[in-house]
Amino acid sequence: MIQRIQTIYLLLVAIISITLFNIDIPYFTVANLESNEEILVDYNSTDMGQELIGVNMGLIYFLLSTGIMAFTAIFLYRRRKLQMRLTAGCMIFVLVVLVNMYWYSYKMDYFDGNSIATLQPVAAVPISLLLLSLLAFLRIRKDEKLVRSLDRIR
């Protein structure tokens, strides 16, 4: 239902997570000081120049699942408890994405210490996913309280 603001929040979560799944903008770069090589870590792969080093499967699965869950929750407007559970699942999955981003960024030692690592501004996008999911959850809960209070009046 488009009249409810949580629909907009959930739609934004779905669009942003599917977009992050498809784009190749690096959120983390590592530059080697000795050989001038650079590793780019984005949401779906890790690249050294044009060469693919690895695929970030954890980020791919959880971003895709977050988008699907948020999109599914939009159409469950009559079943608010299930909608709240799916939205809470979205928040948990976004937290897992943030942990995986940290793992793929700082815990991997790409050049054995002789490197400069920089976090790009695109890395803040999953935090906006978390905030949008939280806002949607709060609005769904507010609707549920309103419906329960109207049931008490009858």
Short mmCIF file of N, CA and C in Angstrom, two decimals:
data_model
loop_
_atom_site.label_atom_id
_atom_site.label_comp_id
_atom_site.label_asym_id
_atom_site.label_seq_id
_atom_site.Cartn_x
_atom_site.Cartn_y
_atom_site.Cartn_z
N MET A 1 0.83 -1.18 0.00
CA MET A 1 0.00 0.00 0.00
C MET A 1 0.88 1.24 0.00
N ILE A 2 0.71 2.10 -0.95
CA ILE A 2 1.57 3.27 -1.08
C ILE A 2 1.20 4.36 -0.08
N GLN A 3 -0.01 4.34 0.51
CA GLN A 3 -0.40 5.37 1.45
C GLN A 3 0.42 5.33 2.73
N ARG A 4 1.01 4.21 3.03
CA ARG A 4 1.76 4.07 4.27
C ARG A 4 3.24 4.37 4.01
N ILE A 5 3.83 5.12 4.90
CA ILE A 5 5.22 5.56 4.72
C ILE A 5 6.19 4.38 4.81
N GLN A 6 5.82 3.33 5.58
CA GLN A 6 6.73 2.19 5.67
C GLN A 6 6.87 1.47 4.34
N THR A 7 5.89 1.62 3.46
CA THR A 7 6.00 1.04 2.13
C THR A 7 7.14 1.71 1.37
N ILE A 8 7.24 3.02 1.51
CA ILE A 8 8.33 3.75 0.86
C ILE A 8 9.67 3.32 1.44
N TYR A 9 9.73 3.19 2.77
CA TYR A 9 10.98 2.76 3.40
C TYR A 9 11.39 1.37 2.91
N LEU A 10 10.45 0.45 2.90
CA LEU A 10 10.77 -0.91 2.46
C LEU A 10 11.13 -0.96 0.98
N LEU A 11 10.46 -0.15 0.17
CA LEU A 11 10.79 -0.09 -1.25
C LEU A 11 12.20 0.45 -1.46
N LEU A 12 12.57 1.47 -0.68
CA LEU A 12 13.94 2.00 -0.77
C LEU A 12 14.96 0.95 -0.34
N VAL A 13 14.66 0.19 0.71
CA VAL A 13 15.57 -0.87 1.14
C VAL A 13 15.75 -1.89 0.03
N ALA A 14 14.65 -2.30 -0.60
CA ALA A 14 14.73 -3.28 -1.68
C ALA A 14 15.52 -2.75 -2.86
N ILE A 15 15.25 -1.52 -3.27
CA ILE A 15 15.95 -0.94 -4.43
C ILE A 15 17.43 -0.76 -4.15
N ILE A 16 17.77 -0.23 -2.98
CA ILE A 16 19.18 0.01 -2.66
C ILE A 16 19.95 -1.29 -2.53
N SER A 17 19.37 -2.29 -1.89
CA SER A 17 20.12 -3.55 -1.72
C SER A 17 20.30 -4.28 -3.05
N ILE A 18 19.30 -4.25 -3.91
CA ILE A 18 19.46 -4.88 -5.24
C ILE A 18 20.45 -4.08 -6.07
N THR A 19 20.46 -2.76 -5.92
CA THR A 19 21.43 -1.94 -6.65
C THR A 19 22.85 -2.23 -6.18
N LEU A 20 23.04 -2.34 -4.87
CA LEU A 20 24.37 -2.67 -4.35
C LEU A 20 24.83 -4.04 -4.84
N PHE A 21 23.89 -4.94 -5.01
CA PHE A 21 24.20 -6.27 -5.50
C PHE A 21 24.71 -6.21 -6.94
N ASN A 22 24.22 -5.25 -7.73
CA ASN A 22 24.55 -5.20 -9.15
C ASN A 22 25.69 -4.27 -9.53
N ILE A 23 26.03 -3.28 -8.73
CA ILE A 23 27.04 -2.30 -9.14
C ILE A 23 28.45 -2.76 -8.76
N ASP A 24 29.41 -2.17 -9.42
CA ASP A 24 30.82 -2.49 -9.15
C ASP A 24 31.58 -1.28 -8.63
N ILE A 25 31.02 -0.58 -7.67
CA ILE A 25 31.70 0.55 -7.06
C ILE A 25 32.41 0.04 -5.81
N PRO A 26 33.73 0.20 -5.72
CA PRO A 26 34.44 -0.33 -4.55
C PRO A 26 34.13 0.47 -3.29
N TYR A 27 33.95 -0.24 -2.18
CA TYR A 27 33.77 0.42 -0.90
C TYR A 27 35.05 0.41 -0.08
N PHE A 28 36.05 -0.31 -0.55
CA PHE A 28 37.31 -0.42 0.17
C PHE A 28 38.44 -0.61 -0.83
N THR A 29 39.52 0.14 -0.68
CA THR A 29 40.68 -0.01 -1.55
C THR A 29 41.93 -0.22 -0.69
N VAL A 30 42.80 -1.05 -1.20
CA VAL A 30 44.07 -1.33 -0.55
C VAL A 30 45.16 -1.09 -1.58
N ALA A 31 46.10 -0.20 -1.27
CA ALA A 31 47.20 0.09 -2.18
C ALA A 31 48.51 -0.43 -1.58
N ASN A 32 49.27 -1.20 -2.37
CA ASN A 32 50.56 -1.71 -1.95
C ASN A 32 51.59 -0.62 -2.13
N LEU A 33 52.40 -0.36 -1.11
CA LEU A 33 53.39 0.71 -1.18
C LEU A 33 54.60 0.34 -2.02
N GLU A 34 54.92 -0.95 -2.09
CA GLU A 34 56.12 -1.38 -2.80
C GLU A 34 55.89 -1.56 -4.30
N SER A 35 54.83 -2.20 -4.68
CA SER A 35 54.64 -2.55 -6.10
C SER A 35 53.57 -1.71 -6.80
N ASN A 36 52.98 -0.75 -6.12
CA ASN A 36 51.93 0.12 -6.68
C ASN A 36 50.73 -0.67 -7.20
N GLU A 37 50.48 -1.85 -6.66
CA GLU A 37 49.28 -2.59 -6.99
C GLU A 37 48.13 -2.09 -6.12
N GLU A 38 46.92 -2.24 -6.63
CA GLU A 38 45.76 -1.79 -5.87
C GLU A 38 44.68 -2.86 -5.92
N ILE A 39 44.10 -3.15 -4.77
CA ILE A 39 43.01 -4.10 -4.68
C ILE A 39 41.74 -3.31 -4.38
N LEU A 40 40.69 -3.60 -5.15
CA LEU A 40 39.39 -2.95 -4.98
C LEU A 40 38.39 -3.99 -4.48
N VAL A 41 37.77 -3.70 -3.36
CA VAL A 41 36.76 -4.60 -2.79
C VAL A 41 35.41 -3.92 -2.97
N ASP A 42 34.53 -4.53 -3.77
CA ASP A 42 33.18 -4.00 -3.90
C ASP A 42 32.19 -5.02 -3.32
N TYR A 43 30.91 -4.76 -3.50
CA TYR A 43 29.91 -5.58 -2.84
C TYR A 43 29.78 -6.98 -3.42
N ASN A 44 30.28 -7.21 -4.64
CA ASN A 44 30.13 -8.55 -5.19
C ASN A 44 31.44 -9.21 -5.58
N SER A 45 32.56 -8.50 -5.57
CA SER A 45 33.83 -9.13 -5.93
C SER A 45 35.01 -8.35 -5.36
N THR A 46 36.16 -9.00 -5.39
CA THR A 46 37.42 -8.38 -5.02
C THR A 46 38.33 -8.45 -6.24
N ASP A 47 38.83 -7.30 -6.69
CA ASP A 47 39.59 -7.22 -7.92
C ASP A 47 40.96 -6.61 -7.67
N MET A 48 41.94 -7.08 -8.43
CA MET A 48 43.26 -6.45 -8.48
C MET A 48 43.44 -5.97 -9.91
N GLY A 49 43.22 -4.68 -10.12
CA GLY A 49 43.22 -4.15 -11.48
C GLY A 49 42.03 -4.71 -12.23
N GLN A 50 42.28 -5.40 -13.33
CA GLN A 50 41.22 -6.04 -14.09
C GLN A 50 41.04 -7.52 -13.74
N GLU A 51 41.91 -8.04 -12.88
CA GLU A 51 41.90 -9.45 -12.52
C GLU A 51 41.01 -9.70 -11.30
N LEU A 52 40.12 -10.65 -11.41
CA LEU A 52 39.21 -11.02 -10.33
C LEU A 52 39.96 -11.91 -9.33
N ILE A 53 40.01 -11.48 -8.09
CA ILE A 53 40.66 -12.26 -7.04
C ILE A 53 39.67 -13.20 -6.37
N GLY A 54 38.48 -12.69 -6.07
CA GLY A 54 37.49 -13.51 -5.40
C GLY A 54 36.10 -12.92 -5.50
N VAL A 55 35.14 -13.75 -5.22
CA VAL A 55 33.74 -13.33 -5.22
C VAL A 55 33.28 -13.26 -3.76
N ASN A 56 32.67 -12.17 -3.39
CA ASN A 56 32.22 -11.96 -2.01
C ASN A 56 30.81 -12.56 -1.84
N MET A 57 30.74 -13.86 -1.71
CA MET A 57 29.46 -14.56 -1.69
C MET A 57 28.60 -14.18 -0.49
N GLY A 58 29.22 -13.93 0.65
CA GLY A 58 28.44 -13.54 1.83
C GLY A 58 27.67 -12.26 1.59
N LEU A 59 28.35 -11.28 1.02
CA LEU A 59 27.68 -10.01 0.73
C LEU A 59 26.60 -10.19 -0.33
N ILE A 60 26.88 -10.99 -1.34
CA ILE A 60 25.92 -11.20 -2.42
C ILE A 60 24.64 -11.83 -1.89
N TYR A 61 24.76 -12.90 -1.13
CA TYR A 61 23.58 -13.61 -0.62
C TYR A 61 22.76 -12.74 0.32
N PHE A 62 23.43 -12.07 1.22
CA PHE A 62 22.69 -11.30 2.21
C PHE A 62 22.09 -10.02 1.62
N LEU A 63 22.76 -9.38 0.67
CA LEU A 63 22.15 -8.23 0.01
C LEU A 63 20.94 -8.63 -0.81
N LEU A 64 21.07 -9.72 -1.54
CA LEU A 64 19.94 -10.19 -2.34
C LEU A 64 18.78 -10.63 -1.44
N SER A 65 19.07 -11.31 -0.36
CA SER A 65 18.02 -11.74 0.57
C SER A 65 17.34 -10.54 1.23
N THR A 66 18.11 -9.52 1.57
CA THR A 66 17.53 -8.32 2.15
C THR A 66 16.56 -7.65 1.19
N GLY A 67 16.95 -7.54 -0.07
CA GLY A 67 16.08 -6.93 -1.06
C GLY A 67 14.81 -7.72 -1.27
N ILE A 68 14.92 -9.04 -1.33
CA ILE A 68 13.74 -9.88 -1.54
C ILE A 68 12.82 -9.83 -0.33
N MET A 69 13.39 -9.86 0.87
CA MET A 69 12.56 -9.80 2.08
C MET A 69 11.85 -8.46 2.21
N ALA A 70 12.54 -7.38 1.90
CA ALA A 70 11.92 -6.06 1.99
C ALA A 70 10.81 -5.92 0.96
N PHE A 71 11.04 -6.42 -0.24
CA PHE A 71 10.02 -6.33 -1.28
C PHE A 71 8.81 -7.19 -0.93
N THR A 72 9.05 -8.35 -0.36
CA THR A 72 7.95 -9.23 0.06
C THR A 72 7.15 -8.60 1.19
N ALA A 73 7.84 -7.93 2.11
CA ALA A 73 7.16 -7.32 3.26
C ALA A 73 6.21 -6.21 2.83
N ILE A 74 6.46 -5.59 1.69
CA ILE A 74 5.57 -4.53 1.21
C ILE A 74 4.15 -5.07 1.01
N PHE A 75 4.03 -6.27 0.49
CA PHE A 75 2.73 -6.83 0.14
C PHE A 75 2.06 -7.56 1.30
N LEU A 76 2.65 -7.54 2.46
CA LEU A 76 2.06 -8.18 3.63
C LEU A 76 1.43 -7.15 4.57
N TYR A 77 0.84 -6.09 4.01
CA TYR A 77 0.32 -5.00 4.84
C TYR A 77 -0.87 -5.42 5.69
N ARG A 78 -1.53 -6.50 5.36
CA ARG A 78 -2.64 -6.98 6.19
C ARG A 78 -2.15 -7.89 7.33
N ARG A 79 -0.97 -8.40 7.20
CA ARG A 79 -0.39 -9.28 8.22
C ARG A 79 0.82 -8.57 8.83
N ARG A 80 0.51 -7.62 9.71
CA ARG A 80 1.55 -6.73 10.24
C ARG A 80 2.59 -7.46 11.09
N LYS A 81 2.19 -8.49 11.81
CA LYS A 81 3.18 -9.21 12.63
C LYS A 81 4.22 -9.91 11.75
N LEU A 82 3.77 -10.53 10.68
CA LEU A 82 4.70 -11.16 9.75
C LEU A 82 5.55 -10.10 9.05
N GLN A 83 4.94 -8.96 8.75
CA GLN A 83 5.67 -7.86 8.12
C GLN A 83 6.75 -7.34 9.07
N MET A 84 6.44 -7.26 10.36
CA MET A 84 7.45 -6.82 11.34
C MET A 84 8.58 -7.84 11.44
N ARG A 85 8.25 -9.13 11.38
CA ARG A 85 9.30 -10.16 11.45
C ARG A 85 10.22 -10.09 10.24
N LEU A 86 9.64 -9.91 9.06
CA LEU A 86 10.47 -9.80 7.86
C LEU A 86 11.35 -8.56 7.90
N THR A 87 10.80 -7.47 8.40
CA THR A 87 11.59 -6.24 8.52
C THR A 87 12.71 -6.41 9.55
N ALA A 88 12.43 -7.09 10.63
CA ALA A 88 13.48 -7.39 11.61
C ALA A 88 14.54 -8.29 10.98
N GLY A 89 14.11 -9.25 10.15
CA GLY A 89 15.06 -10.09 9.42
C GLY A 89 15.93 -9.27 8.48
N CYS A 90 15.33 -8.27 7.85
CA CYS A 90 16.11 -7.37 6.99
C CYS A 90 17.20 -6.66 7.79
N MET A 91 16.82 -6.20 8.99
CA MET A 91 17.81 -5.51 9.83
C MET A 91 18.94 -6.46 10.23
N ILE A 92 18.61 -7.69 10.57
CA ILE A 92 19.64 -8.66 10.94
C ILE A 92 20.54 -8.95 9.74
N PHE A 93 19.95 -9.11 8.57
CA PHE A 93 20.75 -9.38 7.38
C PHE A 93 21.66 -8.20 7.03
N VAL A 94 21.19 -6.99 7.24
CA VAL A 94 22.04 -5.81 6.99
C VAL A 94 23.19 -5.78 7.99
N LEU A 95 22.94 -6.17 9.22
CA LEU A 95 24.03 -6.26 10.19
C LEU A 95 25.06 -7.31 9.77
N VAL A 96 24.58 -8.42 9.23
CA VAL A 96 25.50 -9.45 8.72
C VAL A 96 26.31 -8.89 7.54
N VAL A 97 25.67 -8.10 6.69
CA VAL A 97 26.39 -7.46 5.58
C VAL A 97 27.48 -6.55 6.12
N LEU A 98 27.18 -5.78 7.15
CA LEU A 98 28.19 -4.89 7.73
C LEU A 98 29.35 -5.68 8.32
N VAL A 99 29.06 -6.80 8.98
CA VAL A 99 30.13 -7.64 9.53
C VAL A 99 30.97 -8.23 8.40
N ASN A 100 30.30 -8.70 7.34
CA ASN A 100 31.04 -9.24 6.19
C ASN A 100 31.88 -8.17 5.51
N MET A 101 31.36 -6.96 5.43
CA MET A 101 32.15 -5.87 4.84
C MET A 101 33.42 -5.63 5.67
N TYR A 102 33.27 -5.63 6.99
CA TYR A 102 34.42 -5.47 7.85
C TYR A 102 35.41 -6.61 7.63
N TRP A 103 34.90 -7.83 7.52
CA TRP A 103 35.77 -8.98 7.33
C TRP A 103 36.53 -8.89 6.02
N TYR A 104 35.82 -8.59 4.92
CA TYR A 104 36.46 -8.50 3.61
C TYR A 104 37.40 -7.30 3.52
N SER A 105 37.23 -6.33 4.40
CA SER A 105 38.05 -5.13 4.33
C SER A 105 39.27 -5.20 5.23
N TYR A 106 39.03 -5.25 6.51
CA TYR A 106 40.13 -5.09 7.45
C TYR A 106 40.75 -6.39 7.93
N LYS A 107 40.02 -7.46 7.96
CA LYS A 107 40.57 -8.71 8.47
C LYS A 107 41.38 -9.48 7.43
N MET A 108 41.18 -9.19 6.17
CA MET A 108 41.98 -9.83 5.13
C MET A 108 43.28 -9.03 4.99
N ASP A 109 44.40 -9.71 5.06
CA ASP A 109 45.68 -9.03 4.92
C ASP A 109 46.14 -9.24 3.48
N TYR A 110 45.82 -8.29 2.62
CA TYR A 110 46.05 -8.46 1.20
C TYR A 110 47.53 -8.36 0.82
N PHE A 111 48.28 -7.46 1.46
CA PHE A 111 49.68 -7.25 1.07
C PHE A 111 50.66 -7.42 2.23
N ASP A 112 50.32 -8.15 3.23
CA ASP A 112 51.20 -8.45 4.36
C ASP A 112 51.73 -7.21 5.06
N GLY A 113 50.88 -6.23 5.29
CA GLY A 113 51.27 -5.09 6.10
C GLY A 113 51.86 -3.90 5.38
N ASN A 114 52.37 -4.03 4.17
CA ASN A 114 52.95 -2.90 3.44
C ASN A 114 51.91 -2.24 2.55
N SER A 115 50.86 -1.74 3.14
CA SER A 115 49.79 -1.19 2.32
C SER A 115 49.06 -0.08 3.05
N ILE A 116 48.33 0.70 2.26
CA ILE A 116 47.46 1.74 2.79
C ILE A 116 46.03 1.36 2.44
N ALA A 117 45.20 1.24 3.45
CA ALA A 117 43.81 0.86 3.24
C ALA A 117 42.91 2.07 3.44
N THR A 118 41.96 2.27 2.53
CA THR A 118 41.03 3.38 2.65
C THR A 118 39.60 2.87 2.46
N LEU A 119 38.73 3.38 3.28
CA LEU A 119 37.31 3.07 3.20
C LEU A 119 36.63 4.17 2.38
N GLN A 120 35.86 3.79 1.40
CA GLN A 120 35.19 4.74 0.51
C GLN A 120 33.83 5.15 1.10
N PRO A 121 33.28 6.30 0.67
CA PRO A 121 31.98 6.74 1.18
C PRO A 121 30.83 5.78 0.87
N VAL A 122 30.97 4.95 -0.16
CA VAL A 122 29.92 4.00 -0.53
C VAL A 122 29.72 2.97 0.59
N ALA A 123 30.68 2.83 1.47
CA ALA A 123 30.57 1.87 2.57
C ALA A 123 29.49 2.26 3.57
N ALA A 124 29.04 3.51 3.55
CA ALA A 124 28.01 3.95 4.48
C ALA A 124 26.60 3.60 4.02
N VAL A 125 26.45 3.12 2.79
CA VAL A 125 25.12 2.82 2.26
C VAL A 125 24.41 1.72 3.06
N PRO A 126 25.06 0.64 3.48
CA PRO A 126 24.35 -0.35 4.29
C PRO A 126 23.84 0.21 5.62
N ILE A 127 24.48 1.23 6.14
CA ILE A 127 23.97 1.86 7.36
C ILE A 127 22.64 2.54 7.07
N SER A 128 22.51 3.14 5.88
CA SER A 128 21.22 3.72 5.50
C SER A 128 20.17 2.63 5.33
N LEU A 129 20.56 1.45 4.84
CA LEU A 129 19.63 0.33 4.77
C LEU A 129 19.12 -0.06 6.16
N LEU A 130 20.04 -0.06 7.11
CA LEU A 130 19.67 -0.40 8.48
C LEU A 130 18.70 0.65 9.05
N LEU A 131 18.98 1.92 8.81
CA LEU A 131 18.11 2.97 9.31
C LEU A 131 16.73 2.94 8.66
N LEU A 132 16.69 2.72 7.34
CA LEU A 132 15.40 2.62 6.65
C LEU A 132 14.59 1.42 7.14
N SER A 133 15.25 0.31 7.38
CA SER A 133 14.56 -0.87 7.90
C SER A 133 14.03 -0.60 9.31
N LEU A 134 14.81 0.09 10.11
CA LEU A 134 14.37 0.43 11.46
C LEU A 134 13.16 1.36 11.42
N LEU A 135 13.21 2.37 10.55
CA LEU A 135 12.07 3.28 10.42
C LEU A 135 10.81 2.53 9.96
N ALA A 136 10.96 1.62 9.01
CA ALA A 136 9.82 0.83 8.56
C ALA A 136 9.28 -0.03 9.70
N PHE A 137 10.16 -0.65 10.46
CA PHE A 137 9.74 -1.48 11.59
C PHE A 137 8.95 -0.66 12.60
N LEU A 138 9.45 0.53 12.93
CA LEU A 138 8.76 1.37 13.90
C LEU A 138 7.39 1.81 13.41
N ARG A 139 7.28 2.12 12.12
CA ARG A 139 5.98 2.53 11.57
C ARG A 139 4.99 1.36 11.51
N ILE A 140 5.48 0.17 11.20
CA ILE A 140 4.60 -1.01 11.19
C ILE A 140 4.10 -1.28 12.61
N ARG A 141 5.00 -1.15 13.58
CA ARG A 141 4.60 -1.36 14.97
C ARG A 141 3.59 -0.31 15.42
N LYS A 142 3.77 0.92 14.95
CA LYS A 142 2.81 1.98 15.27
C LYS A 142 1.43 1.66 14.68
N ASP A 143 1.40 1.15 13.45
CA ASP A 143 0.13 0.75 12.84
C ASP A 143 -0.52 -0.39 13.62
N GLU A 144 0.28 -1.34 14.06
CA GLU A 144 -0.25 -2.47 14.82
C GLU A 144 -0.85 -2.00 16.14
N LYS A 145 -0.19 -1.06 16.81
CA LYS A 145 -0.73 -0.51 18.05
C LYS A 145 -2.03 0.24 17.79
N LEU A 146 -2.10 0.98 16.70
CA LEU A 146 -3.32 1.70 16.35
C LEU A 146 -4.48 0.75 16.11
N VAL A 147 -4.24 -0.31 15.37
CA VAL A 147 -5.29 -1.29 15.09
C VAL A 147 -5.74 -1.97 16.38
N ARG A 148 -4.81 -2.31 17.25
CA ARG A 148 -5.18 -2.95 18.53
C ARG A 148 -5.98 -2.00 19.41
N SER A 149 -5.63 -0.72 19.42
CA SER A 149 -6.38 0.22 20.24
C SER A 149 -7.79 0.43 19.69
N LEU A 150 -7.94 0.37 18.38
CA LEU A 150 -9.28 0.49 17.79
C LEU A 150 -10.11 -0.76 18.06
N ASP A 151 -9.46 -1.92 18.15
CA ASP A 151 -10.17 -3.14 18.48
C ASP A 151 -10.68 -3.10 19.93
N ARG A 152 -9.94 -2.48 20.82
CA ARG A 152 -10.36 -2.38 22.22
C ARG A 152 -11.58 -1.47 22.37
N ILE A 153 -11.65 -0.46 21.51
CA ILE A 153 -12.76 0.49 21.60
C ILE A 153 -14.06 -0.17 21.20
N ARG A 154 -14.02 -1.08 20.23
CA ARG A 154 -15.26 -1.73 19.76
C ARG A 154 -15.82 -2.59 20.80
#
